[in-house]
Tab-separated table of C-alpha atoms and ligand atoms in Angstrom:
chain	number	residue	atom	x	y	z
A	1	MET	CA	0.000	0.000	0.000
A	2	ASN	CA	1.405	3.436	-0.776
A	3	LEU	CA	2.125	6.053	1.868
A	4	ILE	CA	-1.009	8.114	1.205
A	5	LEU	CA	-3.357	5.132	1.459
A	6	LYS	CA	-1.641	3.855	4.601
A	7	ILE	CA	-2.032	7.191	6.335
A	8	LYS	CA	-5.570	7.799	5.064
A	9	SER	CA	-6.687	4.379	6.252
A	10	ASN	CA	-5.131	5.368	9.598
A	11	LYS	CA	-3.220	2.103	9.879
A	12	MET	CA	-0.074	4.132	10.263
A	13	LYS	CA	-0.209	6.313	13.359
A	14	ILE	CA	1.868	9.411	12.776
A	15	LYS	CA	3.515	10.758	15.926
A	16	LYS	CA	4.956	14.239	16.123
A	17	LYS	CA	8.615	14.292	17.195
A	18	ASN	CA	11.026	17.251	17.037
A	19	LYS	CA	10.690	20.793	15.759
A	20	ILE	CA	13.110	20.875	12.806
A	21	TYR	CA	12.437	24.307	11.322
A	22	GLN	CA	10.589	27.444	12.271
A	23	GLY	CA	9.642	29.723	9.366
A	24	LYS	CA	7.687	32.989	9.285
A	25	SER	CA	4.331	31.298	8.833
A	26	LYS	CA	4.867	27.606	9.688
A	27	ILE	CA	6.715	25.269	12.030
A	28	ILE	CA	7.945	21.937	10.650
A	29	TYR	CA	8.121	18.828	12.841
A	30	SER	CA	9.716	15.465	12.185
A	31	THR	CA	7.624	12.354	12.881
A	32	ASN	CA	8.080	8.678	13.692
A	33	ASN	CA	8.157	8.098	9.906
A	34	SER	CA	11.266	9.489	8.186
A	35	ASP	CA	9.286	10.099	4.946
A	36	VAL	CA	6.652	12.203	6.716
A	37	LEU	CA	6.572	15.684	8.286
A	38	ILE	CA	3.966	17.724	10.136
A	39	LEU	CA	3.426	21.379	9.188
A	40	LYS	CA	1.936	23.566	11.891
A	41	PHE	CA	0.572	26.888	10.652
A	42	LYS	CA	1.302	29.933	12.808
A	43	LYS	CA	-0.894	32.858	13.809
A	44	ASP	CA	1.928	35.219	12.765
A	45	MET	CA	1.756	37.585	9.841
A	46	SER	CA	4.950	39.371	8.874
A	47	ARG	CA	5.971	42.206	6.630
A	48	LEU	CA	9.215	43.859	5.543
A	49	ASN	CA	11.049	40.513	5.568
A	50	GLY	CA	9.987	39.596	9.073
A	51	LYS	CA	10.814	43.010	10.611
A	52	TYR	CA	7.198	43.444	11.733
A	53	ILE	CA	5.241	40.476	13.051
A	54	LYS	CA	1.687	40.475	14.360
A	55	LYS	CA	-0.358	37.537	15.637
A	56	PHE	CA	-3.921	37.048	14.379
A	57	ASP	CA	-6.392	34.678	16.018
A	58	ASN	CA	-7.591	31.960	13.627
A	59	LYS	CA	-5.022	32.773	10.927
A	60	ASP	CA	-3.338	29.393	11.523
A	61	ILE	CA	-6.660	27.559	11.141
A	62	ILE	CA	-7.811	29.473	8.066
A	63	ASN	CA	-4.491	29.024	6.241
A	64	ASN	CA	-4.298	25.321	7.075
A	65	LYS	CA	-7.852	24.653	5.840
A	66	PHE	CA	-7.496	26.909	2.809
A	67	ASN	CA	-4.175	25.326	1.801
A	68	TYR	CA	-5.605	21.815	2.251
A	69	TYR	CA	-8.654	22.697	0.143
A	70	ILE	CA	-6.608	24.234	-2.699
A	71	MET	CA	-3.966	21.484	-2.675
A	72	ASN	CA	-6.725	18.845	-2.927
A	73	LYS	CA	-8.293	20.701	-5.880
A	74	ILE	CA	-4.886	20.750	-7.563
A	75	SER	CA	-4.269	17.048	-6.927
A	76	SER	CA	-7.708	16.219	-8.352
A	77	PHE	CA	-6.199	17.324	-11.697
A	78	ASN	CA	-3.424	14.715	-11.390
A	79	ILE	CA	-0.780	17.078	-10.097
A	80	LYS	CA	1.194	15.535	-7.244
A	81	THR	CA	1.282	17.489	-3.977
A	82	HIS	CA	2.983	16.737	-0.661
A	83	ILE	CA	-0.331	16.692	1.247
A	84	LEU	CA	-1.186	13.404	2.994
A	85	SER	CA	-3.935	14.273	5.484
A	86	LEU	CA	-5.173	16.891	7.925
A	87	LEU	CA	-3.926	16.311	11.462
A	88	SER	CA	-5.854	19.057	13.259
A	89	ASP	CA	-7.327	22.515	12.667
A	90	ASN	CA	-3.873	24.045	12.262
A	91	GLN	CA	-1.670	21.079	11.327
A	92	VAL	CA	-1.283	18.942	8.222
A	93	ILE	CA	0.664	15.741	7.539
A	94	VAL	CA	2.871	15.932	4.432
A	95	LYS	CA	5.430	13.919	2.506
A	96	LYS	CA	8.984	14.953	3.292
A	97	LEU	CA	10.376	16.449	0.089
A	98	LYS	CA	13.866	17.498	-0.880
A	99	MET	CA	12.920	21.119	-1.557
A	100	ILE	CA	14.137	22.930	-4.666
A	101	PRO	CA	15.506	26.344	-3.533
A	102	ILE	CA	13.476	28.313	-6.076
A	103	GLU	CA	10.308	30.393	-5.627
A	104	PHE	CA	8.112	30.121	-8.716
A	105	VAL	CA	5.870	33.145	-9.264
A	106	VAL	CA	3.010	33.292	-11.774
A	107	ARG	CA	1.523	36.688	-12.672
A	108	ASN	CA	-1.825	37.349	-14.366
A	109	TYR	CA	-2.099	41.058	-13.476
A	110	ALA	CA	0.607	43.639	-12.812
A	111	TYR	CA	1.227	44.358	-9.150
A	112	GLY	CA	3.893	44.061	-6.449
A	113	SER	CA	7.568	43.792	-7.342
A	114	LEU	CA	6.792	43.725	-11.081
A	115	LEU	CA	5.817	47.404	-10.877
A	116	LYS	CA	9.226	48.247	-9.420
A	117	ARG	CA	11.109	46.467	-12.194
A	118	PHE	CA	9.130	47.460	-15.292
A	119	LEU	CA	7.244	50.501	-16.542
A	120	ILE	CA	3.929	48.733	-16.562
A	121	LYS	CA	0.608	50.147	-15.461
A	122	GLU	CA	-0.705	48.798	-12.141
A	123	ARG	CA	-3.493	46.197	-12.624
A	124	SER	CA	-2.711	45.655	-16.364
A	125	PHE	CA	-3.759	42.236	-17.580
A	126	ILE	CA	-0.739	40.101	-18.465
A	127	ASN	CA	-1.270	37.737	-21.358
A	128	PRO	CA	0.226	35.180	-21.547
A	129	PRO	CA	0.929	34.980	-17.801
A	130	ILE	CA	4.507	35.707	-16.743
A	131	LEU	CA	6.531	33.066	-14.890
A	132	GLU	CA	9.379	34.301	-12.729
A	133	PHE	CA	12.003	32.389	-10.751
A	134	PHE	CA	13.600	33.637	-7.531
A	135	PHE	CA	16.550	32.004	-5.759
A	136	LYS	CA	15.479	31.292	-2.165
A	137	ASN	CA	18.172	32.947	-0.125
A	138	ASP	CA	17.366	35.408	2.686
A	139	GLY	CA	20.926	36.802	2.771
A	140	LEU	CA	20.715	37.690	-0.922
A	141	LYS	CA	17.057	38.811	-0.549
A	142	ASP	CA	15.742	36.150	-2.966
A	143	PRO	CA	17.207	37.504	-6.253
A	144	MET	CA	15.351	36.938	-9.513
A	145	ILE	CA	17.106	34.310	-11.652
A	146	ASN	CA	16.487	32.758	-15.059
A	147	GLU	CA	16.515	29.167	-16.301
A	148	TYR	CA	20.246	29.307	-17.046
A	149	HIS	CA	21.061	30.170	-13.413
A	150	CYS	CA	18.754	27.379	-12.246
A	151	ILE	CA	20.483	24.754	-14.383
A	152	SER	CA	24.115	25.951	-14.284
A	153	PHE	CA	24.010	26.431	-10.498
A	154	ASN	CA	22.499	22.924	-10.203
A	155	LEU	CA	19.401	24.177	-8.418
A	156	ILE	CA	17.216	21.932	-10.589
A	157	SER	CA	17.555	19.748	-13.710
A	158	GLU	CA	16.515	20.948	-17.163
A	159	ASN	CA	13.914	18.205	-17.309
A	160	HIS	CA	12.344	19.197	-13.988
A	161	ILE	CA	12.205	22.865	-14.895
A	162	LYS	CA	10.386	21.959	-18.121
A	163	LYS	CA	7.880	19.901	-16.123
A	164	ILE	CA	7.398	22.634	-13.509
A	165	LYS	CA	6.638	25.239	-16.190
A	166	LYS	CA	3.880	23.004	-17.585
A	167	ILE	CA	2.520	22.308	-14.087
A	168	LEU	CA	2.510	26.033	-13.214
A	169	TYR	CA	0.434	26.940	-16.279
A	170	LYS	CA	-1.954	24.102	-15.468
A	171	ILE	CA	-2.275	25.156	-11.806
A	172	ASN	CA	-2.812	28.763	-12.898
A	173	ASN	CA	-5.717	27.706	-15.121
A	174	ILE	CA	-7.270	25.537	-12.398
A	175	LEU	CA	-7.012	28.257	-9.759
A	176	LYS	CA	-8.022	31.181	-12.002
A	177	ASP	CA	-11.187	29.272	-12.759
A	178	ILE	CA	-11.959	28.487	-9.094
A	179	PHE	CA	-11.498	32.135	-8.097
A	180	TYR	CA	-13.289	33.571	-11.122
A	181	LYS	CA	-16.392	31.483	-10.346
A	182	ALA	CA	-16.378	33.137	-6.908
A	183	GLU	CA	-16.169	36.615	-8.513
A	184	LEU	CA	-12.506	36.882	-7.564
A	185	ILE	CA	-9.390	37.599	-9.612
A	186	LEU	CA	-6.200	35.601	-9.083
A	187	VAL	CA	-3.581	38.322	-9.572
A	188	ASP	CA	-0.412	36.351	-8.817
A	189	PHE	CA	0.962	33.589	-6.594
A	190	LYS	CA	4.157	31.910	-5.451
A	191	LEU	CA	4.708	28.158	-5.251
A	192	GLU	CA	7.538	25.828	-4.297
A	193	PHE	CA	8.323	22.303	-5.436
A	194	GLY	CA	10.385	19.409	-4.129
A	195	LEU	CA	11.441	15.877	-4.997
A	196	PHE	CA	10.438	12.569	-3.437
A	197	ASN	CA	12.286	9.532	-4.839
A	198	GLY	CA	13.180	11.662	-7.877
A	199	ASP	CA	9.529	12.616	-8.581
A	200	LEU	CA	8.290	16.209	-8.575
A	201	PHE	CA	5.734	17.251	-5.952
A	202	LEU	CA	4.130	20.591	-5.154
A	203	GLY	CA	5.261	21.522	-1.629
A	204	ASP	CA	5.037	24.394	0.846
A	205	GLU	CA	1.593	26.066	0.815
A	206	PHE	CA	-0.944	27.990	-1.228
A	207	SER	CA	-2.608	30.646	0.878
A	208	LEU	CA	-3.493	34.318	0.828
A	209	ASP	CA	-0.047	34.921	2.360
A	210	ASN	CA	1.623	33.943	-0.904
A	211	SER	CA	-0.967	34.927	-3.478
A	212	ARG	CA	-2.852	38.074	-4.481
A	213	VAL	CA	-6.620	37.904	-4.861
A	214	TRP	CA	-8.908	40.857	-5.678
A	215	ASP	CA	-12.669	41.175	-5.789
A	216	LYS	CA	-13.622	40.934	-9.473
A	217	ASN	CA	-15.998	43.911	-9.427
A	218	SER	CA	-14.480	46.366	-6.968
A	219	PHE	CA	-10.791	45.314	-7.322
A	220	LYS	CA	-10.699	45.331	-3.509
A	221	LYS	CA	-7.580	43.583	-2.168
A	222	MET	CA	-8.472	40.438	-0.204
A	223	ASP	CA	-4.985	38.996	0.532
A	224	LYS	CA	-1.899	39.726	2.635
A	225	ASP	CA	-1.471	43.112	0.916
A	226	ILE	CA	-4.127	44.363	3.410
A	227	PHE	CA	-1.482	43.816	6.103
A	228	ARG	CA	1.565	44.723	3.974
A	229	GLU	CA	0.024	48.031	2.920
A	230	GLN	CA	-1.715	48.591	6.293
A	231	LEU	CA	-5.101	49.041	4.651
A	232	ASN	CA	-8.143	49.809	6.730
A	233	GLU	CA	-9.652	46.319	6.391
A	234	ASN	CA	-9.808	43.258	8.629
A	235	VAL	CA	-7.308	40.896	7.038
A	236	ILE	CA	-8.614	37.768	8.793
A	237	GLU	CA	-12.241	38.510	7.861
A	238	SER	CA	-11.034	38.948	4.290
A	239	TYR	CA	-9.148	35.593	4.285
A	240	LYS	CA	-12.315	33.967	5.663
A	241	GLU	CA	-14.486	35.593	3.019
A	242	VAL	CA	-12.248	34.379	0.163
A	243	ALA	CA	-12.198	30.860	1.620
A	244	ASN	CA	-15.981	30.772	2.019
A	245	ARG	CA	-16.585	32.249	-1.444
A	246	ILE	CA	-14.582	29.478	-3.135
A	247	GLY	CA	-16.384	26.781	-1.137
A	248	CYS	CA	-13.806	26.128	1.586
A	249	LEU	CA	-16.200	26.655	4.453
A	250	ILE	CA	-14.755	28.208	7.575
A	251	ASP	CA	-16.943	29.294	10.476
B	301	LIG	P1	6.044	40.058	-5.555
B	301	LIG	O1	7.233	39.567	-6.342
B	301	LIG	O2	5.152	40.931	-6.360
B	301	LIG	O3	6.450	40.645	-4.241
B	301	LIG	O4	5.205	38.757	-5.166
B	301	LIG	C1	4.527	38.000	-6.155
B	301	LIG	C2	3.652	36.965	-5.470
B	301	LIG	O5	4.457	35.984	-4.831
B	301	LIG	C3	2.751	37.547	-4.375
B	301	LIG	O6	1.520	36.865	-4.392
B	301	LIG	C4	3.502	37.267	-3.082
B	301	LIG	O7	2.600	37.076	-2.015
B	301	LIG	C5	4.264	35.990	-3.430
B	301	LIG	N1	5.602	35.956	-2.837
B	301	LIG	C6	6.742	36.378	-3.380
B	301	LIG	N2	7.793	36.181	-2.564
B	301	LIG	C7	7.289	35.626	-1.455
B	301	LIG	C8	7.884	35.175	-0.214
B	301	LIG	O8	9.090	35.241	0.012
B	301	LIG	N3	7.018	34.662	0.699
B	301	LIG	C9	5.675	34.571	0.465
B	301	LIG	N4	4.890	34.068	1.434
B	301	LIG	N5	5.114	34.954	-0.689
B	301	LIG	C10	5.897	35.486	-1.635
């Protein structure tokens, strides 16, 4: 029986062991199974590279449920993700991947760092969508890189980058559709991938911390930009509203 079935059928009891990494939005724990990790979502929201951190009640629960819902939608289209099963309101059991140190960003509308790098009008529709790669390195402030850097610096193989590009376009189409049906626009998002026995899997998380989502009619920001830009809106209520609108029901 494969790992997913074993865990889903609950024959394999996963036990949390040691904290192995603490990020800005999640804590990672090892388990009694060396192929399996537990991700615990945090209440923290940070801006300016972690300089400012604020805790929000329920943020951990909303992001865990939202991520689980989106990841399951993605895997229903035959894209492999690291998700195995929900452990609790704010924790999820995942496959342990060897993470690729690249942030993959997909952009459908112009906003954020794109506006600083190009003379492009805010909110312009980008067609076809732009894919960007960033080297994950806090010390270097995640510099933008291209496919040549990725391959020559051995961050990823040529074959895997080809596959990831295809997967990113497919995920973008799946998600754009889900949001559009809820009268929402998927502006951009960031994803990360990893390898398990040489196979590619979508890792990390999809949440409103690493994507931009606007109301389709008013263009109101519904994502982490509310916190980044200190807008006069309740960021947690907004996260909840997006989740509920796409069918991921959160009370
Ligand atoms: P930008 O490059 O415009 O700052 O970000 C593009 C998209 O990727 C946004 O949806 C943003 O939330 C996400 N993103 C980019 N870098 C990071 C990062 O280091 N952490 C997180 N959580 N999201 C990121």
